[in-house]
Tab-separated table of C-alpha atoms and ligand atoms in Angstrom:
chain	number	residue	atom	x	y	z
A	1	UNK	CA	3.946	9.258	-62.151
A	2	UNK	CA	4.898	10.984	-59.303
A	3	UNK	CA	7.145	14.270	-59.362
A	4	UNK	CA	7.669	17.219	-57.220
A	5	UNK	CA	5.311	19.757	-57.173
A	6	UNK	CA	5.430	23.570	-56.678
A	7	UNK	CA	2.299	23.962	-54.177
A	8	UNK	CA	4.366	21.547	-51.808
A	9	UNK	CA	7.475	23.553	-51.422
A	10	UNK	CA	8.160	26.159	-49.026
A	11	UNK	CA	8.354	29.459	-51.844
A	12	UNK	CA	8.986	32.087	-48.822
A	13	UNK	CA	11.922	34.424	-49.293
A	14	UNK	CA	13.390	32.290	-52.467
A	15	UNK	CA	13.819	32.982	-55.883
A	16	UNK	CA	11.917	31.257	-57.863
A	17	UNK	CA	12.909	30.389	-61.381
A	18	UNK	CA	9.649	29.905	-63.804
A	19	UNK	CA	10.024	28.373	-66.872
A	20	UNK	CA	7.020	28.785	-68.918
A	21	UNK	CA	5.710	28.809	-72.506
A	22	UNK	CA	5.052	32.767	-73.731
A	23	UNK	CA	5.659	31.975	-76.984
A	24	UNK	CA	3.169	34.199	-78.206
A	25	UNK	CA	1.836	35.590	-81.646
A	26	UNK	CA	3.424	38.596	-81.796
A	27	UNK	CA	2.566	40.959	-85.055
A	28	UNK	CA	3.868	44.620	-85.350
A	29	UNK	CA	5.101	44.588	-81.788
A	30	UNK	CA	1.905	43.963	-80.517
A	31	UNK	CA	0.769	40.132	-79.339
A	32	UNK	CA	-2.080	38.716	-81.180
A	33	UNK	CA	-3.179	36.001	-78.564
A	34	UNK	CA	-2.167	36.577	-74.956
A	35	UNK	CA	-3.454	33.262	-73.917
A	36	UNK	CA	-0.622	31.549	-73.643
A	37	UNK	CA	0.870	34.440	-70.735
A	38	UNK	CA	-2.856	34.168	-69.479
A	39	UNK	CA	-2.400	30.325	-68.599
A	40	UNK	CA	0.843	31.074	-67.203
A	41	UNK	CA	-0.511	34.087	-64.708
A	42	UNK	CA	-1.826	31.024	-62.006
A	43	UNK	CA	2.004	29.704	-61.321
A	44	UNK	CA	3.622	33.182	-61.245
A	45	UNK	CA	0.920	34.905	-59.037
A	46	UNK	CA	1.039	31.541	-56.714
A	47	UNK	CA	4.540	32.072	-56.265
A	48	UNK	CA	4.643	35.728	-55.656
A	49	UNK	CA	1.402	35.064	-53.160
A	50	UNK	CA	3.946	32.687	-51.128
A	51	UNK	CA	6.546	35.347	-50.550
A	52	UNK	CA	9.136	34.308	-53.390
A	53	UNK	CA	10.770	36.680	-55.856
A	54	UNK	CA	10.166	35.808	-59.297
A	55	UNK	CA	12.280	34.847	-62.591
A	56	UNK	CA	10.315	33.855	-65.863
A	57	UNK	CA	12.328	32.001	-68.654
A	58	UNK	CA	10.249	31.432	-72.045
A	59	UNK	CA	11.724	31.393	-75.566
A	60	UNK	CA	9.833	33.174	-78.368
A	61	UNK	CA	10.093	32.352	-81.666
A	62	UNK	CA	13.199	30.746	-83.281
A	63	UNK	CA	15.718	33.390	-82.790
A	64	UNK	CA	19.587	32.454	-83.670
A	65	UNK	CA	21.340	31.057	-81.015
A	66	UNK	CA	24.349	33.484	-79.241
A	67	UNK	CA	22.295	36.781	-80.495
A	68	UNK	CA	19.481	39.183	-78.617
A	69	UNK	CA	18.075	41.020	-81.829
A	70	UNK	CA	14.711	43.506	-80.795
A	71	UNK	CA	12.804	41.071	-83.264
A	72	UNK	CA	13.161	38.135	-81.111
A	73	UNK	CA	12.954	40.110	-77.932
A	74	UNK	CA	10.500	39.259	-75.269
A	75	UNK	CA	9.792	42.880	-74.137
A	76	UNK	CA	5.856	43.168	-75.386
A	77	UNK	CA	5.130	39.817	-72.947
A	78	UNK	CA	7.294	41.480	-70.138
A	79	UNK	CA	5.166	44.238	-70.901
A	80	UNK	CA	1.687	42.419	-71.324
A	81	UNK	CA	2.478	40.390	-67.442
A	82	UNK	CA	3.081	43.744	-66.535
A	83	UNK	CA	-0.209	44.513	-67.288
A	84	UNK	CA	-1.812	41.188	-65.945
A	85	UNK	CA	0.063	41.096	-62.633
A	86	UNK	CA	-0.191	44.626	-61.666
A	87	UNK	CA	3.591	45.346	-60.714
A	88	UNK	CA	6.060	46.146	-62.536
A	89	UNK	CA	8.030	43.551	-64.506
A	90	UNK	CA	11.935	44.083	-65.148
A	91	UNK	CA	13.177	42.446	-68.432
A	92	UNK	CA	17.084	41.451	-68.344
A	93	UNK	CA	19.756	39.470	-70.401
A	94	UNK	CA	22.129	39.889	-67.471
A	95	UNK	CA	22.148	37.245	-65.067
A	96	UNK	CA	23.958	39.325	-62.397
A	97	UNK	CA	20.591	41.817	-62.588
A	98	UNK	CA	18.022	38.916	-62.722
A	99	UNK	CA	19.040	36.643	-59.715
A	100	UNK	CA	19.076	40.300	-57.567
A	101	UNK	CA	15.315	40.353	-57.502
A	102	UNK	CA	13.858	40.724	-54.084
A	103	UNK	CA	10.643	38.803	-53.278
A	104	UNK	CA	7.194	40.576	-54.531
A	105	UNK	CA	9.536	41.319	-57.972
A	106	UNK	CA	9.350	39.658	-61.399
A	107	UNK	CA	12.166	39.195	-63.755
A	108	UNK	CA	11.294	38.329	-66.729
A	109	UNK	CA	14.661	36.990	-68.345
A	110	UNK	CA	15.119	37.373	-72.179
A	111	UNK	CA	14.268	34.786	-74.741
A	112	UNK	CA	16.639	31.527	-73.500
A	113	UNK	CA	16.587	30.676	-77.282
A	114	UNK	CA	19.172	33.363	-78.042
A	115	UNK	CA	21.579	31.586	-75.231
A	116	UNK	CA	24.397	29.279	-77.030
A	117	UNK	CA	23.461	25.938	-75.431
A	118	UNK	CA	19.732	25.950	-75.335
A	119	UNK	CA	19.039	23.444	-78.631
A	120	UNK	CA	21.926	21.646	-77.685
A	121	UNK	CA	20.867	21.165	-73.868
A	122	UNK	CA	24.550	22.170	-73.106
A	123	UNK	CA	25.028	21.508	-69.222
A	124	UNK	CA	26.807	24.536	-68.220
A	125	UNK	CA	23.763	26.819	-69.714
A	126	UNK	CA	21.401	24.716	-67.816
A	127	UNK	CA	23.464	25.009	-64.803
A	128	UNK	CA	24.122	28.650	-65.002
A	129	UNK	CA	19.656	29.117	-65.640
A	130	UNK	CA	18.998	26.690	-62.288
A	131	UNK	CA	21.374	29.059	-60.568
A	132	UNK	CA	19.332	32.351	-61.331
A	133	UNK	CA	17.383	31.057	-58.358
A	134	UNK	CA	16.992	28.793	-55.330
A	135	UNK	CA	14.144	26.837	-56.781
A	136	UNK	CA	13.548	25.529	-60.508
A	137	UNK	CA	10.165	25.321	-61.575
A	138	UNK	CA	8.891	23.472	-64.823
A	139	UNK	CA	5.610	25.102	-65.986
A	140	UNK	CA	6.020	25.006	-70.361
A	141	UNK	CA	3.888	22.311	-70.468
A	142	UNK	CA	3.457	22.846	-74.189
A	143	UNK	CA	7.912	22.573	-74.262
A	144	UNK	CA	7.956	19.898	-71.857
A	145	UNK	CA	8.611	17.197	-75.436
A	146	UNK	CA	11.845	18.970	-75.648
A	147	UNK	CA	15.035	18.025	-73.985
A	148	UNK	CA	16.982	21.750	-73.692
A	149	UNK	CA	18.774	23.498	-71.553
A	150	UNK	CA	15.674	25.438	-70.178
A	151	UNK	CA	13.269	22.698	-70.178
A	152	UNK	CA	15.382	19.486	-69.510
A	153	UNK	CA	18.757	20.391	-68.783
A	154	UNK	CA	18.279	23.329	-65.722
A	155	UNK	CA	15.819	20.335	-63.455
A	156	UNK	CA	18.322	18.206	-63.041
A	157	UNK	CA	20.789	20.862	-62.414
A	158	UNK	CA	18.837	22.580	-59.903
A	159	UNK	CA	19.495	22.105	-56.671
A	160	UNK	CA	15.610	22.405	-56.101
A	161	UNK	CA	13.489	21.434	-58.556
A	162	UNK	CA	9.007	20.850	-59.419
A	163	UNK	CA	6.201	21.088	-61.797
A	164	UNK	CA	4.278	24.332	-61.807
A	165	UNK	CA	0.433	24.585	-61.192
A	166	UNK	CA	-0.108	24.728	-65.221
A	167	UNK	CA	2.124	21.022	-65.805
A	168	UNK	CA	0.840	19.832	-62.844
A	169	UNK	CA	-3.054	20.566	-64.323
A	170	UNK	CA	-2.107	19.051	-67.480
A	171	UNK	CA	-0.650	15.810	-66.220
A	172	UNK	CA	-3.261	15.239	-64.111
A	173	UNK	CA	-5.778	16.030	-66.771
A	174	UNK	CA	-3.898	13.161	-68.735
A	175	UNK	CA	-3.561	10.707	-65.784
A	176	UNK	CA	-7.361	11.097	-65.476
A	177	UNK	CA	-8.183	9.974	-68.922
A	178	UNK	CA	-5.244	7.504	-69.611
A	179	UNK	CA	-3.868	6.063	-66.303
A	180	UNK	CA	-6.895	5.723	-64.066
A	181	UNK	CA	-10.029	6.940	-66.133
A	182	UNK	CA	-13.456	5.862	-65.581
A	183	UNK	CA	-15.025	3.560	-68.647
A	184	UNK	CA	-16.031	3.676	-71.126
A	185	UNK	CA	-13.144	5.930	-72.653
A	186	UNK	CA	-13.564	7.308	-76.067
A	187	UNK	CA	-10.858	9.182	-77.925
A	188	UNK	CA	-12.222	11.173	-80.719
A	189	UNK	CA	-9.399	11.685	-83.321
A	190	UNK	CA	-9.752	14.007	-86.587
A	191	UNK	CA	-7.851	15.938	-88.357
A	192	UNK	CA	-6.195	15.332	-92.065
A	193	UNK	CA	-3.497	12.455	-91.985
A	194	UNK	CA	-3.086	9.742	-90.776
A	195	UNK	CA	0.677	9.363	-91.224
A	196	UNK	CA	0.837	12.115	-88.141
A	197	UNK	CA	-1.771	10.402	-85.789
A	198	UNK	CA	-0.639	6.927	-86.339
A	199	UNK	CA	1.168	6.482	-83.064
A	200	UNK	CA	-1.870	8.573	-81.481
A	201	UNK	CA	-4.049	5.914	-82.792
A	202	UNK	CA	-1.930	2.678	-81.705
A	203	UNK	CA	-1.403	4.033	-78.420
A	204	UNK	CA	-4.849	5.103	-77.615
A	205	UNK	CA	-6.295	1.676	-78.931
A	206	UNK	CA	-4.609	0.141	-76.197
A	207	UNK	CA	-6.426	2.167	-73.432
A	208	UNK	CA	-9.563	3.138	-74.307
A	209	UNK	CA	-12.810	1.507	-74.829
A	210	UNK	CA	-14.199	2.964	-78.389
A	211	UNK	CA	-12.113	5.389	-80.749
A	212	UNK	CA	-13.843	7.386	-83.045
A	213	UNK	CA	-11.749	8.598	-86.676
A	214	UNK	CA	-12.673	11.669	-88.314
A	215	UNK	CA	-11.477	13.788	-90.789
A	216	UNK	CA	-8.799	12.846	-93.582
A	217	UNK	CA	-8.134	9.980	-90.975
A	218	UNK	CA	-11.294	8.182	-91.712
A	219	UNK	CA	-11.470	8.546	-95.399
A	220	UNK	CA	-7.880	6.394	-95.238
A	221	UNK	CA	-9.963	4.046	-93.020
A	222	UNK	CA	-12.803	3.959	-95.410
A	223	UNK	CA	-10.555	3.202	-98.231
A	224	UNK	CA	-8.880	0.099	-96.162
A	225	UNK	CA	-12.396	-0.764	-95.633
A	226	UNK	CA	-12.592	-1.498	-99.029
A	227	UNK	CA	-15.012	1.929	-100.329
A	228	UNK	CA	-13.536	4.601	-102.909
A	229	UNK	CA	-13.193	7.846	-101.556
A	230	UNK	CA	-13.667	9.805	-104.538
A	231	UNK	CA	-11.600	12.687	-105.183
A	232	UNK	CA	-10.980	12.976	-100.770
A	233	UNK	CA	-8.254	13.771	-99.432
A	234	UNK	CA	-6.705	10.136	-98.155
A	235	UNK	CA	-2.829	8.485	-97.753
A	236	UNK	CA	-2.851	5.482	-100.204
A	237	UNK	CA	0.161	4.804	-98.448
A	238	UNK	CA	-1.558	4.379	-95.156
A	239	UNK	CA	-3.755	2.067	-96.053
A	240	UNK	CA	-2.310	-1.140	-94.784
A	241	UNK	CA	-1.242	1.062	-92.001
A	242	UNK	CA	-5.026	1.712	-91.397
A	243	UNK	CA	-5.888	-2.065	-91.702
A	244	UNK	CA	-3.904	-3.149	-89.258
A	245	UNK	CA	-5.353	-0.490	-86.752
A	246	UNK	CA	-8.696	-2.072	-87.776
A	247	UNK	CA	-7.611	-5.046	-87.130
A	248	UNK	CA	-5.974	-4.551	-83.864
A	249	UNK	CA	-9.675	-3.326	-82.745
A	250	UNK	CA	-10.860	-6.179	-83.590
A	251	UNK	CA	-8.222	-8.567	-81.690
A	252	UNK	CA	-8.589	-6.409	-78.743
A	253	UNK	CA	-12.714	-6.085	-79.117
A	254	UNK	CA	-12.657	-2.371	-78.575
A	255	UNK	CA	-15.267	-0.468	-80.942
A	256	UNK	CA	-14.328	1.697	-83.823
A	257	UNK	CA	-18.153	3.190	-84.721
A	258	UNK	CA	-18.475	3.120	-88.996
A	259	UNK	CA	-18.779	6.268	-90.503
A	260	UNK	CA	-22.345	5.722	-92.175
A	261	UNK	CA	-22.766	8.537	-94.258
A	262	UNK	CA	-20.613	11.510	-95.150
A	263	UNK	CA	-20.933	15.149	-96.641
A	264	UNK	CA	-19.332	15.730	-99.789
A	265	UNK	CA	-18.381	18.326	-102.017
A	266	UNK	CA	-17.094	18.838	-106.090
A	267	UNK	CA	-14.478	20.925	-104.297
A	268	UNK	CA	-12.631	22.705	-101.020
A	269	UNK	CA	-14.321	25.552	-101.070
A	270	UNK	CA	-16.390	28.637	-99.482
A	271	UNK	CA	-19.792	28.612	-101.197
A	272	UNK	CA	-19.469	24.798	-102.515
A	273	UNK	CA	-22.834	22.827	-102.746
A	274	UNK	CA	-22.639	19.976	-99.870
A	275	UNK	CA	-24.520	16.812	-100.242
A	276	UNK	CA	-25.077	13.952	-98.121
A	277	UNK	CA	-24.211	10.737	-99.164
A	278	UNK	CA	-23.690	6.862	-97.888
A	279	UNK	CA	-19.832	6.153	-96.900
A	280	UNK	CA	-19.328	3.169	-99.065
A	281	UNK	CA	-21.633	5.214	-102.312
A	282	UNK	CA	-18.959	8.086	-102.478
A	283	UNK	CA	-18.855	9.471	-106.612
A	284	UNK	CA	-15.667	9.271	-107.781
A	285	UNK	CA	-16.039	13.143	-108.751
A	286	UNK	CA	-16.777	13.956	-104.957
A	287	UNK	CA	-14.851	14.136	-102.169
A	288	UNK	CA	-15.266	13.474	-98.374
A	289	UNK	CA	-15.450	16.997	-95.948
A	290	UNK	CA	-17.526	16.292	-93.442
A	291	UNK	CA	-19.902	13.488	-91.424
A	292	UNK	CA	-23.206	13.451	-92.530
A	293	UNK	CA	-26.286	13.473	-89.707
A	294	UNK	CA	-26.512	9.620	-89.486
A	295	UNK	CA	-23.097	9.488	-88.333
A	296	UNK	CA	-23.496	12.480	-86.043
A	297	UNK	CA	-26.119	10.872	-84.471
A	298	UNK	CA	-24.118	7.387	-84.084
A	299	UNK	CA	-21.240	9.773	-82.527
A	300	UNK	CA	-23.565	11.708	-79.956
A	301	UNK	CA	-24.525	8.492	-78.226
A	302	UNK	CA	-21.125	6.720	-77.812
A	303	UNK	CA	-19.883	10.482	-76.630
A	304	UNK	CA	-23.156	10.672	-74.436
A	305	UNK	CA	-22.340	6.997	-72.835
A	306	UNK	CA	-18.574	7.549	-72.227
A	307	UNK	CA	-17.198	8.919	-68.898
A	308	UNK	CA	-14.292	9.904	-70.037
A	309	UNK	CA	-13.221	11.270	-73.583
A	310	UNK	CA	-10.512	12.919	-75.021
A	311	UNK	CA	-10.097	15.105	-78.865
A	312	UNK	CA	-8.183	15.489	-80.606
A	313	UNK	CA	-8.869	16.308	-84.580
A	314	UNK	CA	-11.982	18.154	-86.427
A	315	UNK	CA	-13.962	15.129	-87.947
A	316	UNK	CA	-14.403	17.554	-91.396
A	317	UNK	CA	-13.506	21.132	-92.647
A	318	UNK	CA	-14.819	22.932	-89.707
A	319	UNK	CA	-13.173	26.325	-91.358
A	320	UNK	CA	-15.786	26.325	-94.175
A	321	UNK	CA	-19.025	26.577	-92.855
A	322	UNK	CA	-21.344	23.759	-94.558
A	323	UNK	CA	-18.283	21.178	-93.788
A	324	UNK	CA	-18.453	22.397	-89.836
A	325	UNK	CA	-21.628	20.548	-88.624
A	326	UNK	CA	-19.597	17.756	-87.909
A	327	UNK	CA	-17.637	18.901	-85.688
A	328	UNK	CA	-19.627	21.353	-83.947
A	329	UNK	CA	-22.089	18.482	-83.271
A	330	UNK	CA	-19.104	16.448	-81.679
A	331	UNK	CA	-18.431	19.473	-79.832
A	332	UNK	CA	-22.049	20.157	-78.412
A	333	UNK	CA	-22.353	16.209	-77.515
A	334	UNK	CA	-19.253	16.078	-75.569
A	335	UNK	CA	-20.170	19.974	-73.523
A	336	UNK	CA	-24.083	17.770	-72.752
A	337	UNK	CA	-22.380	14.657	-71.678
A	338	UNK	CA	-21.094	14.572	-68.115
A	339	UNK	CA	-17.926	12.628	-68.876
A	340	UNK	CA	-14.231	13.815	-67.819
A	341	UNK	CA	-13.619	15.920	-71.377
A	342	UNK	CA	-10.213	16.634	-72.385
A	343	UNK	CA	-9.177	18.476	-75.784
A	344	UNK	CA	-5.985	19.351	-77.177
A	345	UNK	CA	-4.586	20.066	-80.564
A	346	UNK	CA	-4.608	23.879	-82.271
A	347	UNK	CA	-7.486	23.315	-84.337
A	348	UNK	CA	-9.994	21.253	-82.543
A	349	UNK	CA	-9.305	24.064	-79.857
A	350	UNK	CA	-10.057	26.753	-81.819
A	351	UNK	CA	-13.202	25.023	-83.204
A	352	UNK	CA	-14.446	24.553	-79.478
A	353	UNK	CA	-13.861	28.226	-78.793
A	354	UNK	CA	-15.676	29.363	-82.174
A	355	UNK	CA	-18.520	27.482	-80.611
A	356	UNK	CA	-18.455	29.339	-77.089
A	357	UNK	CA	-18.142	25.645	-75.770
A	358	UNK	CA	-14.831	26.294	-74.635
A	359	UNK	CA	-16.073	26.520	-70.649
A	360	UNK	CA	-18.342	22.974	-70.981
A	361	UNK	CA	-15.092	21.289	-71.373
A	362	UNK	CA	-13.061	19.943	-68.173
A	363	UNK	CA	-9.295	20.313	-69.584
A	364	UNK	CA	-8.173	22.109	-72.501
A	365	UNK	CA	-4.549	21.518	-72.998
A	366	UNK	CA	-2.339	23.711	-73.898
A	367	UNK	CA	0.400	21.521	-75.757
A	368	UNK	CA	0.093	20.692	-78.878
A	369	UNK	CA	3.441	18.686	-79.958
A	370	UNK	CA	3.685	17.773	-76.328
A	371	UNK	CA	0.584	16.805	-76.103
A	372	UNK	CA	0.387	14.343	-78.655
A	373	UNK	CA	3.761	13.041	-77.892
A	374	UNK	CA	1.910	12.622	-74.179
A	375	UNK	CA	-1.084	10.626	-75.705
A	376	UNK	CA	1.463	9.030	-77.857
A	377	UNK	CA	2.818	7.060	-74.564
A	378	UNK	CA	5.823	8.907	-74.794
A	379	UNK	CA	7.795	10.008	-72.019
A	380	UNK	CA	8.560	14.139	-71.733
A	381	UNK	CA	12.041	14.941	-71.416
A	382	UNK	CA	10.902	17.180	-68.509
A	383	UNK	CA	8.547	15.207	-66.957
A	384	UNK	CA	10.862	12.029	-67.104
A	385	UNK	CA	13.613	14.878	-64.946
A	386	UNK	CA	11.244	15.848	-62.733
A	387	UNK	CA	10.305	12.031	-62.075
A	388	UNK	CA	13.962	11.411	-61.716
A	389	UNK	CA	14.001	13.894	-58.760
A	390	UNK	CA	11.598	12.260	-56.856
A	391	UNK	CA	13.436	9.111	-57.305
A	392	UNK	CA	16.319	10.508	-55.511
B	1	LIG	P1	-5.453	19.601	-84.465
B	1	LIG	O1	-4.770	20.918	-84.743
B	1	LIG	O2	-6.682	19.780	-83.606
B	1	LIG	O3	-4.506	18.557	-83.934
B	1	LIG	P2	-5.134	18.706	-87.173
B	1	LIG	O4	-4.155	19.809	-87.425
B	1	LIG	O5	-4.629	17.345	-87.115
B	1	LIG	O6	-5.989	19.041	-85.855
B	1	LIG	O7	-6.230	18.719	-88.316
B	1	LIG	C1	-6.988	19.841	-88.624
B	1	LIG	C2	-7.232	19.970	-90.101
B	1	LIG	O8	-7.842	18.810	-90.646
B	1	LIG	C3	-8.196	21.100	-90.384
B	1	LIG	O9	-7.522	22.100	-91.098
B	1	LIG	C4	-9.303	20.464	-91.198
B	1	LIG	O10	-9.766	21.285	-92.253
B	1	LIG	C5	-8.653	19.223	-91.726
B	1	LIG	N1	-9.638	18.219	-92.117
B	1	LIG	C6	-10.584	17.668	-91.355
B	1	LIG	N2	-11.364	16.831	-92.079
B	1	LIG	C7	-10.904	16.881	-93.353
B	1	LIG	C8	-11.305	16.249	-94.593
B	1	LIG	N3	-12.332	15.424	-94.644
B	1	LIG	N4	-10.609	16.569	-95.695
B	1	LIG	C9	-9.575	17.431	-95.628
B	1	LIG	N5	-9.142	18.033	-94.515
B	1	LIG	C10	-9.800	17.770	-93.379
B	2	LIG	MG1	-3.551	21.542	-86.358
């Protein structure tokens, strides 16, 4: 995987086109969750550091195509870098204005999602965005699964073109637990369906030592182990699906640890009484929300053994508190282990943050499509043009 990189360009006295992800929660005009602009700060500071003048592209929300409405304007994230960079930040829909900035300035250019062309990766939009500047650089990591004109289109127009700092940190974060990790490798993956992990699971099967299931995931697995799963939340129509993963362990002797015993509930809710029983004892009136402290344990030592691990997926309900221990115990084993840790997906993100273990963890991405698509063995649109330039 090699591509063109941002550090190894000369930056001096160009303009520098950034296109990142600042697709922010924005409520009332004010944003939510800056963290997004906050994991963008590293490329557009590097940049400015070098000498270069400074374009931003990002979308925001999903505007209509051909219209700039105030709604599905970008001016509060103009207005928050602003705030983070220390300069003043122009926001423009005029590409005339935007390619005039000098170096030391930052353009941020309104949301590309309102330009005709972006969806539709039209060529003479992605032309017309590489030309804003002398240099094209890919940083939306957590875009880089679509092929627009912004993310896909503009890097092979440009006539310069490279990753940013924050795609660079995330495929190298991959590359370190899927392309050359240190073994064993353990994927944890949670969450509630199969049927939208199922190439997660095949792919990862094929490259790492032991894969843990949690969640709704492994009550499907428990049913194709045979067990009822009560009143759980499983895919009866994953089932065979779930088999043959078993099975494919088993061909290629990599380890899928048994869930021994389980917490369960009468019902998905705050204040419901939990109870601990076996996996393969589960009432038929009682459903599956959590791993019980057998299984925990079982899970801390394969974590505590592996070098390298990646998450993604709470093993159990981790929003309602007696169905969180799970997954705060995953959490806590993986910060005390000294494997390479990386952890992507919304919610096992947000768990890992609600447990302050957010800074024990050595990569937390911030894709989540594109990440899975990533750990899916698919090839990024972007990252497949970038490649392509290095080819050249
Ligand atoms: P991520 O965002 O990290 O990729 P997912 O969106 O795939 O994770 O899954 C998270 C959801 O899975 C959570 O809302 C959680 O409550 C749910 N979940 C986990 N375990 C269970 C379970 N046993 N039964 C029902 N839902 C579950
Ligand atoms: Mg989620």
């Amino acid at each position: 995987m090699a591509f063109p990189k941002m550090t190894d360009l000369e930056l001096r006295g160009k303009t520098v086109v950034i296109r990142e992800d600042l697709n922010v929660p924005i409520k009332d005009g004010k944003i939510t969750n800056d963290k997004r602009i906050r994991a963008a700060l590293p490329t557009i500071q590097y940049a400015l550091d070098k000498g270069a003048g400074v374009i931003v592209l990002s979308h925001l929300g999903r505007p209509k195509e051909g219209e700039f409405t105030p709604e599905t304007s970008l001016a509060p994230v103009a207005a928050r870098l602003s705030e983070c960079l220390g300069r003043r930040v122009l926001l423009s829909k005029d590409f005339e204005e935007a390619r005039a900035v000098r170096p030391g300035g930052v353009v941020v250019f309104e949301n590309v999602r309102c330009l005709k062309g972006e969806k539709a990766n039209d060529p003479e939009l992605a032309q017309k965005l590489a030309g804003l500047g002398d240099i094209y650089v890919m940083d939306a990591f957590a875009t880089a699964h679509r092929a627009q004109a912004s993310t896909e289109g503009a890097i092979r127009a440009a006539k310069e073109a490279c990753a940013g700092l924050l795609l660079t940190a995330e495929l190298e974060a991959f590359a370190k637990v899927l392309d050359n990790p240190q073994h064993p490798v353990v994927a944890v993956i949670g969450g509630s369906k199969v049927s939208t992990k199922l190439e997660l699971l095949n792919n990862l099967l094929d490259k790492v030592d032991k894969l843990i299931v949690g969640g709704g995931i492994s009550n499907t697995m428990i049913a194709a182990r045979g067990f009822g799963v009560g009143t759980s939340l499983y895919e009866p129509d994953l089932v065979e699906a779930s088999k043959g993963i078993l099975a494919k362990a088993e061909a290629l002797g990599k380890e899928i640890p048994q869930v021994i015993d389980v917490v369960v509930a009468d019902a998905l809710q705050e204040g419901a009484e939990a109870t601990v029983c076996m996996a393969d004892a589960v009432p038929a009136d009682k459903m599956i929300l959590d791993i019980g402290p057998k299984t925990r344990e079982l899970y801390d030592r394969v974590l505590k053994e592996a070098k390298t691990i990646v998450w993604n997926g709470p093993v159990g309900v981790f929003e309602i508190k007696p169905f969180g221990e799970g997954t705060k115990a995953i959490a806590q084993s993986m910060a005390d282990s000294d494997a390479f840790v990386v952890v992507g997906g919304g919610d096992s993100i947000s768990a890992v943050e609600g447990y302050g273990l957010a800074d024990k963890m050595d990569y937390i991405s911030t894709g989540g499509g594109a990440f899975l698509e990533l750990f899916e063995g698919k090839k990024l649109p972007a990252v497949a043009a970038l490649e392509a330039r290095c080819a050249n």
